[in-house]
């Protein structure tokens, strides 16, 4: 028996067992409206699958029973019962409706035997198929079938990944699970996916929703702004994830690249009471003795009168220790002699040694009443903690740089600096969603929800322990530091020995320099309320669906930092074994530059010295004040949104959606200005032109600003689907994205100078102010999309192609503006240079997306278990601003590929996934490519094998990052790497028990 889209308990994905069972909610079977039927005649099996997807219900049927039966089809609006009656008319089949909302297609009962003189024993009745012993669309293949059927009914292009497919590769979070979809670029941290860039557009300009509502972001010192990190969301406890590339008016328009909607299950998504527990252990080929393990469990049941109430609970604890050596030469300068060009004036090597732990709880209480009436309370809580020790060894050039050849260079002098960073980062996320749906009558439906989401990033400690040593050559001596460039890596030629005979790697050379202690709190709180009203009616004989809604969102984003710097005045060095550590101590005997074996400060030893001799450490008040305000801000954002849209079936195959969304945004931002420099020159002795200024050097001044703006997002979406092989889509939409918080926050660094006027001698006050801009407006995009999908016969797969073009306007670029007579901080400036972000940029991003799936269902056994899923995207962009040459968007690869080979037969499943990301511009600011720095191509190979054992046990074996490709950044024109980091391979063994 095929069950579509239902998946039974034997098919649970490991790691998130219950979510793999998730099926669409059971609507009212007697009143559920169907906008349009499958249309023209065709295979009954295909029509039933299409009806299940369109009506969002579970339909179970025996594939042998239905066979090649045909249906006459139907068009026009009707109820689900009416649709079933018309589809099965003439087939000789009937159906039943279960209390849980499953439609089961049955054979008719056999006729009574005619009476005969000698009655013979009657043949046993034909037993109707039951849900106890189904032939089902199983596992990964079934998940693809279900996701494709759901995606087919959307007017806009959407990619859906169900729980059945999430669990079939070693994905530690949602970002890892989604980066094999078309036009998805994965941005990782320590080998784990953290952000996703969609269609070549920065993650800052995408939107992530959780259970349909905006999720708050917990990020890095507030610098990642609106980009929601997906590593806090486990890949285990989800029912499905949708990526919407085209936005209809009922979805948030504040997304240019796309919208990612993550859904968790409800108890009524499951056919019966079900539960599971799972455990996983792992090991890695970098870092000795790394701890990798996870445990989880889930439970779902319905209860009360008519099983109207349901409860769902799932929990997980996931731990991963990591070790990743890295190399960095980000700073470059021109050579003074020899071969002309840019060469590194800083070389950094080190390692990240850490432990990450994610603990999450997903819960839901829901109620299903008569008709479409339903209510739900969803709760999600996650704590993501990261403890890291990061020793670094840095070489800096002192004096001129020479380049005898293109692959060798030398420094006249040398500064050696080590830094050991010790950090704990805590990122709790909490979400509460209360919602309901009510059928007001046969035509009107009201849906409402309230949401409260909070996310934080807490740094209880972020400490730096620094040492310093300089090597200055004597006159006429050769250059101290000489380097060879081998495979992009700058390797010292020799031991970097000072004239006094000390090596740069000798602990006596490394003098203790400074301790920095930082604490920070990043917080985002979101409260939303939403009402959606829909009505189905017939106009001029054509079915029409109207939908309208209102939404209010209130957001508070704040960053608080405290930086305390203590300069060391004693003579201690890393020659003291109690103060020194070596990279070998952290579990590795090598790094990316084998010749660099370096010492670094040991945090415990330095802290013991601080406790024993605090008099040797002097608090640096000015530097502490400056760095305490460089990230500090507070932003209030209020959004009112409304939309109206209508969908009409122009013909049985042609579906048109037209509507618009309007959003009004009000932004108020507060931050601080730091007076970094204050100087006066050219005045006679005894004259102090600075005395009249209302501030002094190192003062902190309050700053504030804001604005409100209105955005209109019309949309026209057209879908042609006659129920056959072809589905065609086209759309013209407008979307926008609000400026990032770090661009809005009026954080200021002010430098002031005063000089006499050459003619009058009067003081002329000049200032340079680098400041964020709270008056930025939204970035806007006009979007055109087309796509075509062809479904292969006998449900063997599909082939699709899509193209898009986005015209971008209002991209924020940093610009310098010279003004006169400007007032800031109570001072009127005669000459004032304002360096800030403005909406000066414009450009476009375009792409072609290709994807296909092919199942070898018709192949002889055992080869009928094989299948392949592949996609490719080819992207291009060009953005520019006044005074800046056109450039590509950062983090946009021109080519993205993904191929997955899967096998399913009996109790065995296997999946091999390969993902490739092409070369992409690299920048910390998405709109500002840093010179000619590029991320090198990156490939990833993952494997997972699943074996189902008797008595509902499941064993899994997986390997992640089998290519072990380094995460590298390069320059276009010079033969060396800017940075490189290696994360290693990981292997995991899992066990799941299901009930």
PDB file of N, CA, C and O in Angstrom, residues 207-216 252 260-263 378 431-434 449-453 526 528-530 551 553:
ATOM      1  N   UNK A 207      15.961  35.819   5.087  1.00  0.00           N
ATOM      2  CA  UNK A 207      15.135  35.752   6.286  1.00  0.00           C
ATOM      3  C   UNK A 207      14.995  34.301   6.720  1.00  0.00           C
ATOM      4  O   UNK A 207      14.788  33.418   5.895  1.00  0.00           O
ATOM      5  N   UNK A 208      15.121  34.070   8.015  1.00  0.00           N
ATOM      6  CA  UNK A 208      14.901  32.753   8.586  1.00  0.00           C
ATOM      7  C   UNK A 208      13.697  32.833   9.517  1.00  0.00           C
ATOM      8  O   UNK A 208      13.648  33.689  10.405  1.00  0.00           O
ATOM      9  N   UNK A 209      12.710  31.962   9.294  1.00  0.00           N
ATOM     10  CA  UNK A 209      11.565  31.860  10.183  1.00  0.00           C
ATOM     11  C   UNK A 209      11.545  30.473  10.799  1.00  0.00           C
ATOM     12  O   UNK A 209      12.001  29.495  10.203  1.00  0.00           O
ATOM     13  N   UNK A 210      11.027  30.409  11.993  1.00  0.00           N
ATOM     14  CA  UNK A 210      10.939  29.158  12.732  1.00  0.00           C
ATOM     15  C   UNK A 210       9.486  28.959  13.099  1.00  0.00           C
ATOM     16  O   UNK A 210       8.894  29.768  13.797  1.00  0.00           O
ATOM     17  N   UNK A 211       8.895  27.895  12.566  1.00  0.00           N
ATOM     18  CA  UNK A 211       7.457  27.668  12.715  1.00  0.00           C
ATOM     19  C   UNK A 211       6.655  28.863  12.206  1.00  0.00           C
ATOM     20  O   UNK A 211       5.646  29.261  12.784  1.00  0.00           O
ATOM     21  N   UNK A 212       7.140  29.438  11.100  1.00  0.00           N
ATOM     22  CA  UNK A 212       6.401  30.484  10.415  1.00  0.00           C
ATOM     23  C   UNK A 212       6.599  31.879  10.941  1.00  0.00           C
ATOM     24  O   UNK A 212       6.052  32.829  10.375  1.00  0.00           O
ATOM     25  N   UNK A 213       7.374  32.058  12.018  1.00  0.00           N
ATOM     26  CA  UNK A 213       7.568  33.390  12.577  1.00  0.00           C
ATOM     27  C   UNK A 213       9.055  33.710  12.627  1.00  0.00           C
ATOM     28  O   UNK A 213       9.899  32.809  12.729  1.00  0.00           O
ATOM     29  N   UNK A 214       9.388  34.984  12.555  1.00  0.00           N
ATOM     30  CA  UNK A 214      10.777  35.428  12.509  1.00  0.00           C
ATOM     31  C   UNK A 214      11.520  34.978  13.760  1.00  0.00           C
ATOM     32  O   UNK A 214      11.040  35.118  14.873  1.00  0.00           O
ATOM     33  N   UNK A 215      12.712  34.422  13.552  1.00  0.00           N
ATOM     34  CA  UNK A 215      13.515  33.970  14.682  1.00  0.00           C
ATOM     35  C   UNK A 215      14.556  35.028  15.023  1.00  0.00           C
ATOM     36  O   UNK A 215      15.085  35.715  14.146  1.00  0.00           O
ATOM     37  N   UNK A 216      14.806  35.183  16.307  1.00  0.00           N
ATOM     38  CA  UNK A 216      15.827  36.128  16.744  1.00  0.00           C
ATOM     39  C   UNK A 216      17.211  35.530  16.487  1.00  0.00           C
ATOM     40  O   UNK A 216      17.391  34.316  16.451  1.00  0.00           O
ATOM     41  N   UNK A 252       6.787  37.198   4.538  1.00  0.00           N
ATOM     42  CA  UNK A 252       7.587  38.395   4.783  1.00  0.00           C
ATOM     43  C   UNK A 252       8.338  38.799   3.528  1.00  0.00           C
ATOM     44  O   UNK A 252       9.035  37.991   2.911  1.00  0.00           O
ATOM     45  N   UNK A 260      13.969  31.061   4.503  1.00  0.00           N
ATOM     46  CA  UNK A 260      14.126  29.709   5.028  1.00  0.00           C
ATOM     47  C   UNK A 260      13.137  29.537   6.167  1.00  0.00           C
ATOM     48  O   UNK A 260      13.192  30.270   7.162  1.00  0.00           O
ATOM     49  N   UNK A 261      12.209  28.593   6.031  1.00  0.00           N
ATOM     50  CA  UNK A 261      11.199  28.344   7.064  1.00  0.00           C
ATOM     51  C   UNK A 261      11.425  26.945   7.628  1.00  0.00           C
ATOM     52  O   UNK A 261      11.318  25.948   6.916  1.00  0.00           O
ATOM     53  N   UNK A 262      11.755  26.881   8.917  1.00  0.00           N
ATOM     54  CA  UNK A 262      12.014  25.618   9.608  1.00  0.00           C
ATOM     55  C   UNK A 262      10.780  25.279  10.438  1.00  0.00           C
ATOM     56  O   UNK A 262      10.285  26.118  11.193  1.00  0.00           O
ATOM     57  N   UNK A 263      10.282  24.042  10.300  1.00  0.00           N
ATOM     58  CA  UNK A 263       9.078  23.609  10.999  1.00  0.00           C
ATOM     59  C   UNK A 263       9.388  22.453  11.944  1.00  0.00           C
ATOM     60  O   UNK A 263      10.149  21.552  11.603  1.00  0.00           O
ATOM     61  N   UNK A 378       3.601  26.057  20.715  1.00  0.00           N
ATOM     62  CA  UNK A 378       4.907  25.488  20.409  1.00  0.00           C
ATOM     63  C   UNK A 378       5.952  26.164  21.302  1.00  0.00           C
ATOM     64  O   UNK A 378       5.920  27.389  21.491  1.00  0.00           O
ATOM     65  N   UNK A 431      11.828  30.307  22.054  1.00  0.00           N
ATOM     66  CA  UNK A 431      10.692  30.741  21.240  1.00  0.00           C
ATOM     67  C   UNK A 431       9.409  30.130  21.780  1.00  0.00           C
ATOM     68  O   UNK A 431       9.358  28.942  22.127  1.00  0.00           O
ATOM     69  N   UNK A 432       8.366  30.962  21.834  1.00  0.00           N
ATOM     70  CA  UNK A 432       7.039  30.531  22.253  1.00  0.00           C
ATOM     71  C   UNK A 432       6.051  31.028  21.209  1.00  0.00           C
ATOM     72  O   UNK A 432       5.993  32.231  20.919  1.00  0.00           O
ATOM     73  N   UNK A 433       5.262  30.110  20.656  1.00  0.00           N
ATOM     74  CA  UNK A 433       4.295  30.452  19.621  1.00  0.00           C
ATOM     75  C   UNK A 433       2.932  29.916  20.037  1.00  0.00           C
ATOM     76  O   UNK A 433       2.771  28.704  20.262  1.00  0.00           O
ATOM     77  N   UNK A 434       1.964  30.795  20.148  1.00  0.00           N
ATOM     78  CA  UNK A 434       0.573  30.421  20.427  1.00  0.00           C
ATOM     79  C   UNK A 434      -0.245  30.772  19.199  1.00  0.00           C
ATOM     80  O   UNK A 434      -0.238  31.926  18.751  1.00  0.00           O
ATOM     81  N   UNK A 449      -1.757  34.182  15.386  1.00  0.00           N
ATOM     82  CA  UNK A 449      -0.629  33.685  16.166  1.00  0.00           C
ATOM     83  C   UNK A 449       0.024  34.823  16.933  1.00  0.00           C
ATOM     84  O   UNK A 449       0.004  35.981  16.500  1.00  0.00           O
ATOM     85  N   UNK A 450       0.568  34.474  18.084  1.00  0.00           N
ATOM     86  CA  UNK A 450       1.392  35.366  18.885  1.00  0.00           C
ATOM     87  C   UNK A 450       2.738  34.670  19.107  1.00  0.00           C
ATOM     88  O   UNK A 450       2.785  33.467  19.355  1.00  0.00           O
ATOM     89  N   UNK A 451       3.808  35.434  19.027  1.00  0.00           N
ATOM     90  CA  UNK A 451       5.139  34.846  19.121  1.00  0.00           C
ATOM     91  C   UNK A 451       6.034  35.727  19.971  1.00  0.00           C
ATOM     92  O   UNK A 451       6.000  36.953  19.884  1.00  0.00           O
ATOM     93  N   UNK A 452       6.812  35.055  20.804  1.00  0.00           N
ATOM     94  CA  UNK A 452       7.856  35.738  21.559  1.00  0.00           C
ATOM     95  C   UNK A 452       9.137  34.938  21.383  1.00  0.00           C
ATOM     96  O   UNK A 452       9.206  33.749  21.711  1.00  0.00           O
ATOM     97  N   UNK A 453      10.146  35.572  20.826  1.00  0.00           N
ATOM     98  CA  UNK A 453      11.419  34.908  20.579  1.00  0.00           C
ATOM     99  C   UNK A 453      12.538  35.754  21.173  1.00  0.00           C
ATOM    100  O   UNK A 453      12.557  36.974  20.995  1.00  0.00           O
ATOM    101  N   UNK A 526      12.163  39.591  20.034  1.00  0.00           N
ATOM    102  CA  UNK A 526      11.163  39.843  18.998  1.00  0.00           C
ATOM    103  C   UNK A 526       9.799  39.423  19.521  1.00  0.00           C
ATOM    104  O   UNK A 526       9.636  38.315  20.050  1.00  0.00           O
ATOM    105  N   UNK A 528       5.852  39.247  17.982  1.00  0.00           N
ATOM    106  CA  UNK A 528       5.037  39.406  16.774  1.00  0.00           C
ATOM    107  C   UNK A 528       3.613  38.967  17.048  1.00  0.00           C
ATOM    108  O   UNK A 528       3.355  38.066  17.857  1.00  0.00           O
ATOM    109  N   UNK A 529       2.703  39.596  16.359  1.00  0.00           N
ATOM    110  CA  UNK A 529       1.301  39.191  16.332  1.00  0.00           C
ATOM    111  C   UNK A 529       0.823  39.218  14.896  1.00  0.00           C
ATOM    112  O   UNK A 529       1.153  40.142  14.141  1.00  0.00           O
ATOM    113  N   UNK A 530       0.067  38.215  14.499  1.00  0.00           N
ATOM    114  CA  UNK A 530      -0.337  38.106  13.093  1.00  0.00           C
ATOM    115  C   UNK A 530      -1.753  37.571  12.997  1.00  0.00           C
ATOM    116  O   UNK A 530      -2.160  36.659  13.725  1.00  0.00           O
ATOM    117  N   UNK A 551       0.218  42.148  10.336  1.00  0.00           N
ATOM    118  CA  UNK A 551       1.286  41.668  11.194  1.00  0.00           C
ATOM    119  C   UNK A 551       1.939  42.855  11.887  1.00  0.00           C
ATOM    120  O   UNK A 551       2.154  43.899  11.272  1.00  0.00           O
ATOM    121  N   UNK A 553       5.381  43.626  14.376  1.00  0.00           N
ATOM    122  CA  UNK A 553       6.620  43.085  14.917  1.00  0.00           C
ATOM    123  C   UNK A 553       7.348  44.186  15.676  1.00  0.00           C
ATOM    124  O   UNK A 553       7.530  45.289  15.154  1.00  0.00           O
TER     125      UNK A 553
END
